[in-house]
PDB file of C-alpha atoms in Angstrom:
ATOM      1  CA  UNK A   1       0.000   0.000   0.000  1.00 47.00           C
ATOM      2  CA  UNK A   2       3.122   2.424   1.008  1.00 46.00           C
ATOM      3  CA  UNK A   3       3.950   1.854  -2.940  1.00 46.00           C
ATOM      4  CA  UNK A   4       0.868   2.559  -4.352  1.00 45.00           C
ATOM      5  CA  UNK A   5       0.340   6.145  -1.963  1.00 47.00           C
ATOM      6  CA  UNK A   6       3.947   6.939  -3.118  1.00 46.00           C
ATOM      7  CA  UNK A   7       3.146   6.424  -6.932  1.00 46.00           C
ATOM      8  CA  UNK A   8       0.083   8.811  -6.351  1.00 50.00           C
ATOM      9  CA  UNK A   9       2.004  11.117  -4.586  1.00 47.00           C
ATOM     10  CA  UNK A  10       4.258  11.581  -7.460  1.00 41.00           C
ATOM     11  CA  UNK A  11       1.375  10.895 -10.211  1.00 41.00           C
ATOM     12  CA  UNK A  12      -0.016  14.201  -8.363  1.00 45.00           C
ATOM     13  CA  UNK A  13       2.880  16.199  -8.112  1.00 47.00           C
ATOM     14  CA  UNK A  14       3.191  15.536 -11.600  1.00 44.00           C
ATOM     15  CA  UNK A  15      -0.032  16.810 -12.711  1.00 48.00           C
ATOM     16  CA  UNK A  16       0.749  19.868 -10.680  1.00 55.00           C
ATOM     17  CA  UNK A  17       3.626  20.678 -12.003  1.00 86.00           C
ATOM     18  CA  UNK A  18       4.295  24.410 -13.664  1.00 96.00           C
ATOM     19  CA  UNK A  19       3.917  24.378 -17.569  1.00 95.00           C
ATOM     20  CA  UNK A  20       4.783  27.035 -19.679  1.00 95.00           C
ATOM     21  CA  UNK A  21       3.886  27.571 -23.228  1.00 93.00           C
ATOM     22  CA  UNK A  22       6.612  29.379 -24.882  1.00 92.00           C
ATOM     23  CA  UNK A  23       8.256  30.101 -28.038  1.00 90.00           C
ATOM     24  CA  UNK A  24      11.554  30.076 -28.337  1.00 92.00           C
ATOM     25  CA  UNK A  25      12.312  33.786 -29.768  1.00 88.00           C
ATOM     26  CA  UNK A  26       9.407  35.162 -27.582  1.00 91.00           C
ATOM     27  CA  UNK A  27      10.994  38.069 -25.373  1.00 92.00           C
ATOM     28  CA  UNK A  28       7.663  37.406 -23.038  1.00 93.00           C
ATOM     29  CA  UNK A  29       8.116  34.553 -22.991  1.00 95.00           C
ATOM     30  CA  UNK A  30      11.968  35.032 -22.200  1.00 96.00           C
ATOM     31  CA  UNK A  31      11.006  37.276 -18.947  1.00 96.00           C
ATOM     32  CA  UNK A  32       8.871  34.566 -17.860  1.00 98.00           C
ATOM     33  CA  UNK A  33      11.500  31.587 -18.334  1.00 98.00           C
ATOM     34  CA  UNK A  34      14.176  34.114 -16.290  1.00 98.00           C
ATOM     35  CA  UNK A  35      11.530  34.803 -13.483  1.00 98.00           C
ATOM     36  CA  UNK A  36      11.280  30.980 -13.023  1.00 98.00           C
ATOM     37  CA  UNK A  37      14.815  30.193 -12.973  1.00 98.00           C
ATOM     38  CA  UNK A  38      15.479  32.752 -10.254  1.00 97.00           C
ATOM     39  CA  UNK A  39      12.563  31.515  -8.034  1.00 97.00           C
ATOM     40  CA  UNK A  40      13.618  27.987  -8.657  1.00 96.00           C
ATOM     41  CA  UNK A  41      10.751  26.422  -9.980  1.00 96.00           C
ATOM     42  CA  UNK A  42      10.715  23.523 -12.304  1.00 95.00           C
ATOM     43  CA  UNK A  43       8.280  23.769 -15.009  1.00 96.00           C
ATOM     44  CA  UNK A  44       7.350  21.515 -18.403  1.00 96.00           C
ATOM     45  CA  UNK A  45       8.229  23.254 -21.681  1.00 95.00           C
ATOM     46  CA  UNK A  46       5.196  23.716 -24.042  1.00 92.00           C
ATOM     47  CA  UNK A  47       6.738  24.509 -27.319  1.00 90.00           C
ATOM     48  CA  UNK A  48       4.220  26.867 -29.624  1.00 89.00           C
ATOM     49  CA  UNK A  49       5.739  27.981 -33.358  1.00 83.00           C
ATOM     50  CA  UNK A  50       4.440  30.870 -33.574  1.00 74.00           C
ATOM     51  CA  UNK A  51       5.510  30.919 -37.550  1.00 72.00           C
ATOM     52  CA  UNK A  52       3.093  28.264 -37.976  1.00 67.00           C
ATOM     53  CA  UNK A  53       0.323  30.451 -35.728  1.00 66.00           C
ATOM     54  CA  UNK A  54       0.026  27.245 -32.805  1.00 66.00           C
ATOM     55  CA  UNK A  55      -0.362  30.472 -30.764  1.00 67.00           C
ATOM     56  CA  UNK A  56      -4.324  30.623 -32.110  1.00 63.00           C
ATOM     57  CA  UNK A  57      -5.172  27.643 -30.374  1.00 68.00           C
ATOM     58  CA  UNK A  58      -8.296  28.068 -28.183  1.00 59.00           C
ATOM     59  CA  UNK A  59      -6.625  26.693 -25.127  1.00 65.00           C
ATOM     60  CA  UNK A  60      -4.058  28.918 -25.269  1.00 65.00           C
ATOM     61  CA  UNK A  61      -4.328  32.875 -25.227  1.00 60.00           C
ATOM     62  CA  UNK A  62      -7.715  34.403 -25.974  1.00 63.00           C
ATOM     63  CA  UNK A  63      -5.744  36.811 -27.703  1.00 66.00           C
ATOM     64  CA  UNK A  64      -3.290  34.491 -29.216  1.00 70.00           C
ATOM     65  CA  UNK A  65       0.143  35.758 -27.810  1.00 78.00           C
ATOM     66  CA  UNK A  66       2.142  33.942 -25.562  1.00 85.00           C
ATOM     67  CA  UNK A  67       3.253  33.166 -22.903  1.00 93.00           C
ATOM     68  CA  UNK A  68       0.788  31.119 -21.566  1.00 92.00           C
ATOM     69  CA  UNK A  69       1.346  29.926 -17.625  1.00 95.00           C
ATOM     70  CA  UNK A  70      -0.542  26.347 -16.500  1.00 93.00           C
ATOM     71  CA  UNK A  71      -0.681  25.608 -12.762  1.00 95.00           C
ATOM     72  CA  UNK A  72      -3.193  23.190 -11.763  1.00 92.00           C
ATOM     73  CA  UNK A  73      -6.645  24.822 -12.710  1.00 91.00           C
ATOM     74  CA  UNK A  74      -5.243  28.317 -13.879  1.00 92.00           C
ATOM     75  CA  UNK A  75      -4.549  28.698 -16.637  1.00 90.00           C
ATOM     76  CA  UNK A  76      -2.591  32.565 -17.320  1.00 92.00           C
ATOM     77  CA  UNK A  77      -1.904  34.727 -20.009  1.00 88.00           C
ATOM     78  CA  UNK A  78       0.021  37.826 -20.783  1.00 90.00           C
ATOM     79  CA  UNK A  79       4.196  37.980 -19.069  1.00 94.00           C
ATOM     80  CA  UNK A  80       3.228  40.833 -16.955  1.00 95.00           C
ATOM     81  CA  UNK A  81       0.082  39.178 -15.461  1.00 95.00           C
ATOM     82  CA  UNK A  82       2.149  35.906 -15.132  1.00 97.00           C
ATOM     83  CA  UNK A  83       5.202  37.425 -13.342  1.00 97.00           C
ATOM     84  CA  UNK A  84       3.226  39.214 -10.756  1.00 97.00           C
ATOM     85  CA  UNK A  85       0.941  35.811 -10.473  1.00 98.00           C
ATOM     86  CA  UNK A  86       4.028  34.285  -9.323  1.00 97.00           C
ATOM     87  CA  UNK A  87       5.620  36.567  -7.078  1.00 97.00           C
ATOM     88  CA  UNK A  88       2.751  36.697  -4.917  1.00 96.00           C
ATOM     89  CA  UNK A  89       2.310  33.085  -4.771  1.00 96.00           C
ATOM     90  CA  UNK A  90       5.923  32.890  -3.928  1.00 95.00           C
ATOM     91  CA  UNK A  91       7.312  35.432  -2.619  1.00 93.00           C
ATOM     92  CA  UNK A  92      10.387  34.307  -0.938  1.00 89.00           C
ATOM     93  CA  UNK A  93      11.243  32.660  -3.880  1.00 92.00           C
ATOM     94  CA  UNK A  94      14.176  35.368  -4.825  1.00 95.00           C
ATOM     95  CA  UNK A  95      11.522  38.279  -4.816  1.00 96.00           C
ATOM     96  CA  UNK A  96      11.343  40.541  -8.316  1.00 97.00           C
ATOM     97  CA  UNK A  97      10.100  43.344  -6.578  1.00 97.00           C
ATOM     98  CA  UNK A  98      12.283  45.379  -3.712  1.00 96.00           C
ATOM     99  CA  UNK A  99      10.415  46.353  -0.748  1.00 95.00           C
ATOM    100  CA  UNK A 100      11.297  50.122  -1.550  1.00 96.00           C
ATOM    101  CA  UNK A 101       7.856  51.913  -2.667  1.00 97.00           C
ATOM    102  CA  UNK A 102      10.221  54.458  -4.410  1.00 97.00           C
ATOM    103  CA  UNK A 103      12.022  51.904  -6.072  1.00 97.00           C
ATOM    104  CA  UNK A 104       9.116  49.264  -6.887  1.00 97.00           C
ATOM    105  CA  UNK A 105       7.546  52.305  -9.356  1.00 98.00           C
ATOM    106  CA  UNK A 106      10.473  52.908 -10.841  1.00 98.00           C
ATOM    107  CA  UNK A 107      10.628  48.852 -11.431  1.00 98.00           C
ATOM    108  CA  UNK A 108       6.901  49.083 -12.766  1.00 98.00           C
ATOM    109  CA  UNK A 109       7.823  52.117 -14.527  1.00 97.00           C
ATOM    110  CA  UNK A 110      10.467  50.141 -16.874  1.00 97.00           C
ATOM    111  CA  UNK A 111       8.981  47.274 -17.450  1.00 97.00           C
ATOM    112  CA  UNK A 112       5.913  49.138 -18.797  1.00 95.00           C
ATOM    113  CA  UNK A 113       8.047  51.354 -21.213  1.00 96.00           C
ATOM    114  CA  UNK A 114       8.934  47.952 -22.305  1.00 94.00           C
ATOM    115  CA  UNK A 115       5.509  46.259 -22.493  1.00 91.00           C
ATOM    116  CA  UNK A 116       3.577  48.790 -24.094  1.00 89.00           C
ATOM    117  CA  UNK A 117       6.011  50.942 -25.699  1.00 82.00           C
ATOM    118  CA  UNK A 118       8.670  48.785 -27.226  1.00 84.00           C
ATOM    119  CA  UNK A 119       7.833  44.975 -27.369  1.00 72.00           C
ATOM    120  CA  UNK A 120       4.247  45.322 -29.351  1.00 64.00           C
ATOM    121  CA  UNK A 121       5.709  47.602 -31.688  1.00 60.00           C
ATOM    122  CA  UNK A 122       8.063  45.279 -33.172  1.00 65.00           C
ATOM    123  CA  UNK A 123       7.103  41.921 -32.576  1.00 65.00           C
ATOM    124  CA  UNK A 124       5.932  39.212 -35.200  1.00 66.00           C
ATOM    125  CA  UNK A 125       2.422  40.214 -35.563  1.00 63.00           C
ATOM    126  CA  UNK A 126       3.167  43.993 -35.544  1.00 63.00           C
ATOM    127  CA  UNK A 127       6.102  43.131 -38.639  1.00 59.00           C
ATOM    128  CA  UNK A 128       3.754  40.611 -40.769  1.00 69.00           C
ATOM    129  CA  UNK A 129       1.072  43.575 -40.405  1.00 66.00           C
ATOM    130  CA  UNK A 130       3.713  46.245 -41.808  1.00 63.00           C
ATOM    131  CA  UNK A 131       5.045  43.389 -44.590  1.00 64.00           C
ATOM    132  CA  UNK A 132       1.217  42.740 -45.606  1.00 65.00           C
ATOM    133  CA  UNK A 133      -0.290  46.728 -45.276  1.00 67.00           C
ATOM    134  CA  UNK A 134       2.989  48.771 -46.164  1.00 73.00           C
ATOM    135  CA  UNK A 135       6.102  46.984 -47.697  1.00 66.00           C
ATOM    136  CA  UNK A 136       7.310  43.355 -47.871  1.00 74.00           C
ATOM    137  CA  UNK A 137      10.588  45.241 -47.736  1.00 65.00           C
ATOM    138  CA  UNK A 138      12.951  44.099 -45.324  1.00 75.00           C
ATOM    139  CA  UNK A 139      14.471  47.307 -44.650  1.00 67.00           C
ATOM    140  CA  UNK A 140      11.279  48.889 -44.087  1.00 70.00           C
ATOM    141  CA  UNK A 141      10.307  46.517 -41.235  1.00 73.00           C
ATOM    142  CA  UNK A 142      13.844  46.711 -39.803  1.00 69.00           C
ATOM    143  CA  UNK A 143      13.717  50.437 -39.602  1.00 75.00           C
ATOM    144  CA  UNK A 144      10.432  50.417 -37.899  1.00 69.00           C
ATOM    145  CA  UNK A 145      11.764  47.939 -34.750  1.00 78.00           C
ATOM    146  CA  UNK A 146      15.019  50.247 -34.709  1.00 80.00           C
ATOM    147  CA  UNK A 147      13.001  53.179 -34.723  1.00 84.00           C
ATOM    148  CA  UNK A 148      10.615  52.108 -31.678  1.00 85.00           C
ATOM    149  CA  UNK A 149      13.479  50.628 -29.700  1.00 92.00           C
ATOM    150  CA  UNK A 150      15.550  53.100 -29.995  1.00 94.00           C
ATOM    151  CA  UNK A 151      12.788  55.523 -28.885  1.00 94.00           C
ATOM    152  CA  UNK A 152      12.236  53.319 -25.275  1.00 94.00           C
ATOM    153  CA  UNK A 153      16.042  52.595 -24.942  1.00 96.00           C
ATOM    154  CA  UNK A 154      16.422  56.148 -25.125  1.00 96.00           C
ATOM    155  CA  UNK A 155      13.319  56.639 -22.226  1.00 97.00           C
ATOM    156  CA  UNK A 156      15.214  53.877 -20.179  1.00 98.00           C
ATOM    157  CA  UNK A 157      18.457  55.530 -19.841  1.00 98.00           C
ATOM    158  CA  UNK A 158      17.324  58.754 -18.727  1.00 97.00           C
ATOM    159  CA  UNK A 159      14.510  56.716 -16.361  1.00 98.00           C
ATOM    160  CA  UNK A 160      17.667  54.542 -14.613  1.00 98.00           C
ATOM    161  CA  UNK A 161      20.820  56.831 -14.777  1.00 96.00           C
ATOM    162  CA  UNK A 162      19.769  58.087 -11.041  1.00 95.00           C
ATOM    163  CA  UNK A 163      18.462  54.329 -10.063  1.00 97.00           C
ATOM    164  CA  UNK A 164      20.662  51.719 -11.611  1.00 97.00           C
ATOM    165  CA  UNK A 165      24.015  50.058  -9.729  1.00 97.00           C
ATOM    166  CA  UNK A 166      25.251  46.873 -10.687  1.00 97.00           C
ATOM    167  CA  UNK A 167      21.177  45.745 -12.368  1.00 98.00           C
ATOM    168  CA  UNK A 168      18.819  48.389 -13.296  1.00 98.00           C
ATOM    169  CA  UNK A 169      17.474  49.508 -10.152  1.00 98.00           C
ATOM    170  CA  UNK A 170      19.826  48.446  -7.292  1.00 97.00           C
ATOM    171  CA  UNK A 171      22.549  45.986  -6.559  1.00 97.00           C
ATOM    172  CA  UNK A 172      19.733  43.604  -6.694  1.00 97.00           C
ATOM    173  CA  UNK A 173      17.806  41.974 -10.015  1.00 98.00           C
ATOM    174  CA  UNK A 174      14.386  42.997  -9.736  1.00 98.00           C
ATOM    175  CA  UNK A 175      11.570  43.532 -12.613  1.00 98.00           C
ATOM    176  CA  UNK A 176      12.695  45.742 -14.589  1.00 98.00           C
ATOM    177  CA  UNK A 177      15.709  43.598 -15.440  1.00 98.00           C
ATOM    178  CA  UNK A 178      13.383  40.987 -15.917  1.00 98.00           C
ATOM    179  CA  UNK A 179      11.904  43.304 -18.738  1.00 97.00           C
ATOM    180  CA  UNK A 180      15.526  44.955 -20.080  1.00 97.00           C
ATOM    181  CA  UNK A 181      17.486  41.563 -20.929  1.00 97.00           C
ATOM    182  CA  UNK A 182      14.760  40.353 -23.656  1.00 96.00           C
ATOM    183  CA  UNK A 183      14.617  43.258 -25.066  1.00 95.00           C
ATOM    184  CA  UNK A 184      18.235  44.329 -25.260  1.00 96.00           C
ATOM    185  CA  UNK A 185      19.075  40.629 -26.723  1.00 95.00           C
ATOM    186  CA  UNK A 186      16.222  41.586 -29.188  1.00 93.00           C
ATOM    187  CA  UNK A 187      17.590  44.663 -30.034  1.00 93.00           C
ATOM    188  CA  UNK A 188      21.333  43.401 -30.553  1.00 94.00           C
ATOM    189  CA  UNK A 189      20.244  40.003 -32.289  1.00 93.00           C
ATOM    190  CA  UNK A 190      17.242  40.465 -34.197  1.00 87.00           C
ATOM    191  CA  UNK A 191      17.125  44.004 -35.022  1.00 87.00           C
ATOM    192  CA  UNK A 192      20.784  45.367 -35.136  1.00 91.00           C
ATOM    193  CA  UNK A 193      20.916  48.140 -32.937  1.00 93.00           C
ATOM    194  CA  UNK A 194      23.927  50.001 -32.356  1.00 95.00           C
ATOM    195  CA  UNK A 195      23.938  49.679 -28.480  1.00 96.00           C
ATOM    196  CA  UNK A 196      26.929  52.364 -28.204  1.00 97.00           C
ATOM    197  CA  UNK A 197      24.196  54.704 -27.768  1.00 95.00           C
ATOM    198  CA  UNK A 198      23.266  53.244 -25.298  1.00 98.00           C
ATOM    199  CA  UNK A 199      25.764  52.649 -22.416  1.00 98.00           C
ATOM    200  CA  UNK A 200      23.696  52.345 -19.173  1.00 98.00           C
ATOM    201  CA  UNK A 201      21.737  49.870 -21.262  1.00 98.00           C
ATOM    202  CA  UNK A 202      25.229  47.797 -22.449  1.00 98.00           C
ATOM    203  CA  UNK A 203      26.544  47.653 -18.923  1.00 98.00           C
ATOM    204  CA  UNK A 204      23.288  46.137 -17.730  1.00 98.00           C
ATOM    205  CA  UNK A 205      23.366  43.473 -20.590  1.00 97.00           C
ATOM    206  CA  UNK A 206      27.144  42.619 -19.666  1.00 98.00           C
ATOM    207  CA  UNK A 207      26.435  42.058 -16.094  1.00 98.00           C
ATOM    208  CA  UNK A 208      22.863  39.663 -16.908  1.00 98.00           C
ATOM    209  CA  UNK A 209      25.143  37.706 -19.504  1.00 96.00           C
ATOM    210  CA  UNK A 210      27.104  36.637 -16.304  1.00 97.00           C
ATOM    211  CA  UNK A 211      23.794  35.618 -14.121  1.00 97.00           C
ATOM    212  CA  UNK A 212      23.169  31.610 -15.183  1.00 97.00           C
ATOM    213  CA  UNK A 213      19.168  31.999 -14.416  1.00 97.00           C
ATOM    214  CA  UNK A 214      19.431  34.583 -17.691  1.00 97.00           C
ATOM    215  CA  UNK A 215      21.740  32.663 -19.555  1.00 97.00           C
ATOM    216  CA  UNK A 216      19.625  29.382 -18.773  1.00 97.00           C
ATOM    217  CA  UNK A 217      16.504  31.563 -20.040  1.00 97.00           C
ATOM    218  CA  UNK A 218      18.573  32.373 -23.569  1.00 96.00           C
ATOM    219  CA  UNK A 219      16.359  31.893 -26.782  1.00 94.00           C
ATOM    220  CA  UNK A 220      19.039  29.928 -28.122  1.00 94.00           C
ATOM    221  CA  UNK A 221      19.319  27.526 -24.933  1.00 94.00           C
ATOM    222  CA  UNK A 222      15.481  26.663 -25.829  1.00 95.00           C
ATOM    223  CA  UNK A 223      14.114  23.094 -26.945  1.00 93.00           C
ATOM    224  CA  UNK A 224      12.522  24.767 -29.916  1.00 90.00           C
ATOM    225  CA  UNK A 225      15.263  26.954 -31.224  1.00 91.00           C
ATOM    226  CA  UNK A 226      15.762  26.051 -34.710  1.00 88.00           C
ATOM    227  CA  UNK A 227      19.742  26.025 -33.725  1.00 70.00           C
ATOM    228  CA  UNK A 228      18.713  22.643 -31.156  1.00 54.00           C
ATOM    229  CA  UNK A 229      16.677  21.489 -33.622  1.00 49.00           C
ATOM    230  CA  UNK A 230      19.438  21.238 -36.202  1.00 48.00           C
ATOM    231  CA  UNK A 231      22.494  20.061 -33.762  1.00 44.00           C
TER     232      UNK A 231
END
């Protein structure tokens, strides 16, 4: 009988294990995989290709972005909603926001100028809108992401010159870093910005390139990435 309640146990524990639907090149997706490495949790990998629009399944996003978050019953959408999700259910689980009121704004501050002013302006659906309404040029669709990322790296400088020590807010990685890696990987790997403008911005990147819970989180260190799929 001792067996039988262990296999349950772990038939359980299994069910209620963290899964997270992600694509690899997903920068939400990317602060979501970083969040969960620093808290420790160990979560399934739900690879969804967004090229081949797996992201419009009905179970997933009503909206058909992802990430998409499964733990037990819940089922959450949306990186923002899913971060805060799980630093309220654990807390003490390398927190991502300081106690600081002054300093948690300036956290929510940055990751917003991210999340609403950045991210959606170049990411895939926003580009396959501008290739199918404007130009199927390229350049065109390269100068647009430049354009809007240079705009909020430009915001997030100025925001963090009087905040930021060794991470963007502190001597501790909190939120907003959680928001700044993606998109400064983005920036440098998919949409060639010159990050010399930007040295506040550069020093941050160096010093998350040394943490292994952001390394770990890399698009290329993903299942899906087309790089695994070919080795």
């Amino acid at each position: 009988m001792a067996s039988v309640s262990c296999d349950n146990k772990q038939e359980s524990e299994l069910k209620l294990k963290l899964k997270l639907y992600s694509y690899w090149r997903s920068s939400c997706s990317f602060r979501v995989r970083i969040a969960l490495n620093l808290k420790g949790l160990k979560y399934e990998y739900k690879a969804v290709n967004l090229a081949k629009g797996e992201q419009f399944s009905p179970e997933l996003n009503p909206i058909g972005y992802v990430p998409v978050l499964v733990d037990g019953d819940l089922v959450l959408s949306d990186s923002f909603a899913i971060l805060l999700y799980l630093e309220e259910k654990y807390p003490h689980h390398h927190p991502l926001l300081p106690q600081d009121l002054h300093k948690k704004a300036i956290n929510f501050q940055a990751a917003n100028i991210i999340s609403s002013s950045v991210q959606p302006l170049q990411n895939l659906a926003t580009l396959k809108c501008i290739e199918e309404k404007i130009s199927s040029d390229p350049d065109v669709k390269l100068a647009w992401a430049q354009h809007y990322t240079k705009k909020g790296f430009v915001a997030l400088e100025r925001l963090l010159k009087d905040y930021a020590g060794r991470f963007a807010t502190g001597d501790e990685v909190y939120l907003a870093d959680l928001f700044l890696a993606p998109q400064i990987h983005a920036a440098i790997k998919r949409f060639n910005v010159d990050m010399t403008q930007f040295p506040l911005l550069s020093r941050l990147n160096e010093a998350y390139n040394e943490i292994p819970a952001f390394q770990d989180a890399m698009p290329e260190k993903q299942p899906d990435t087309p790089l695994a799929s070919a080795s």
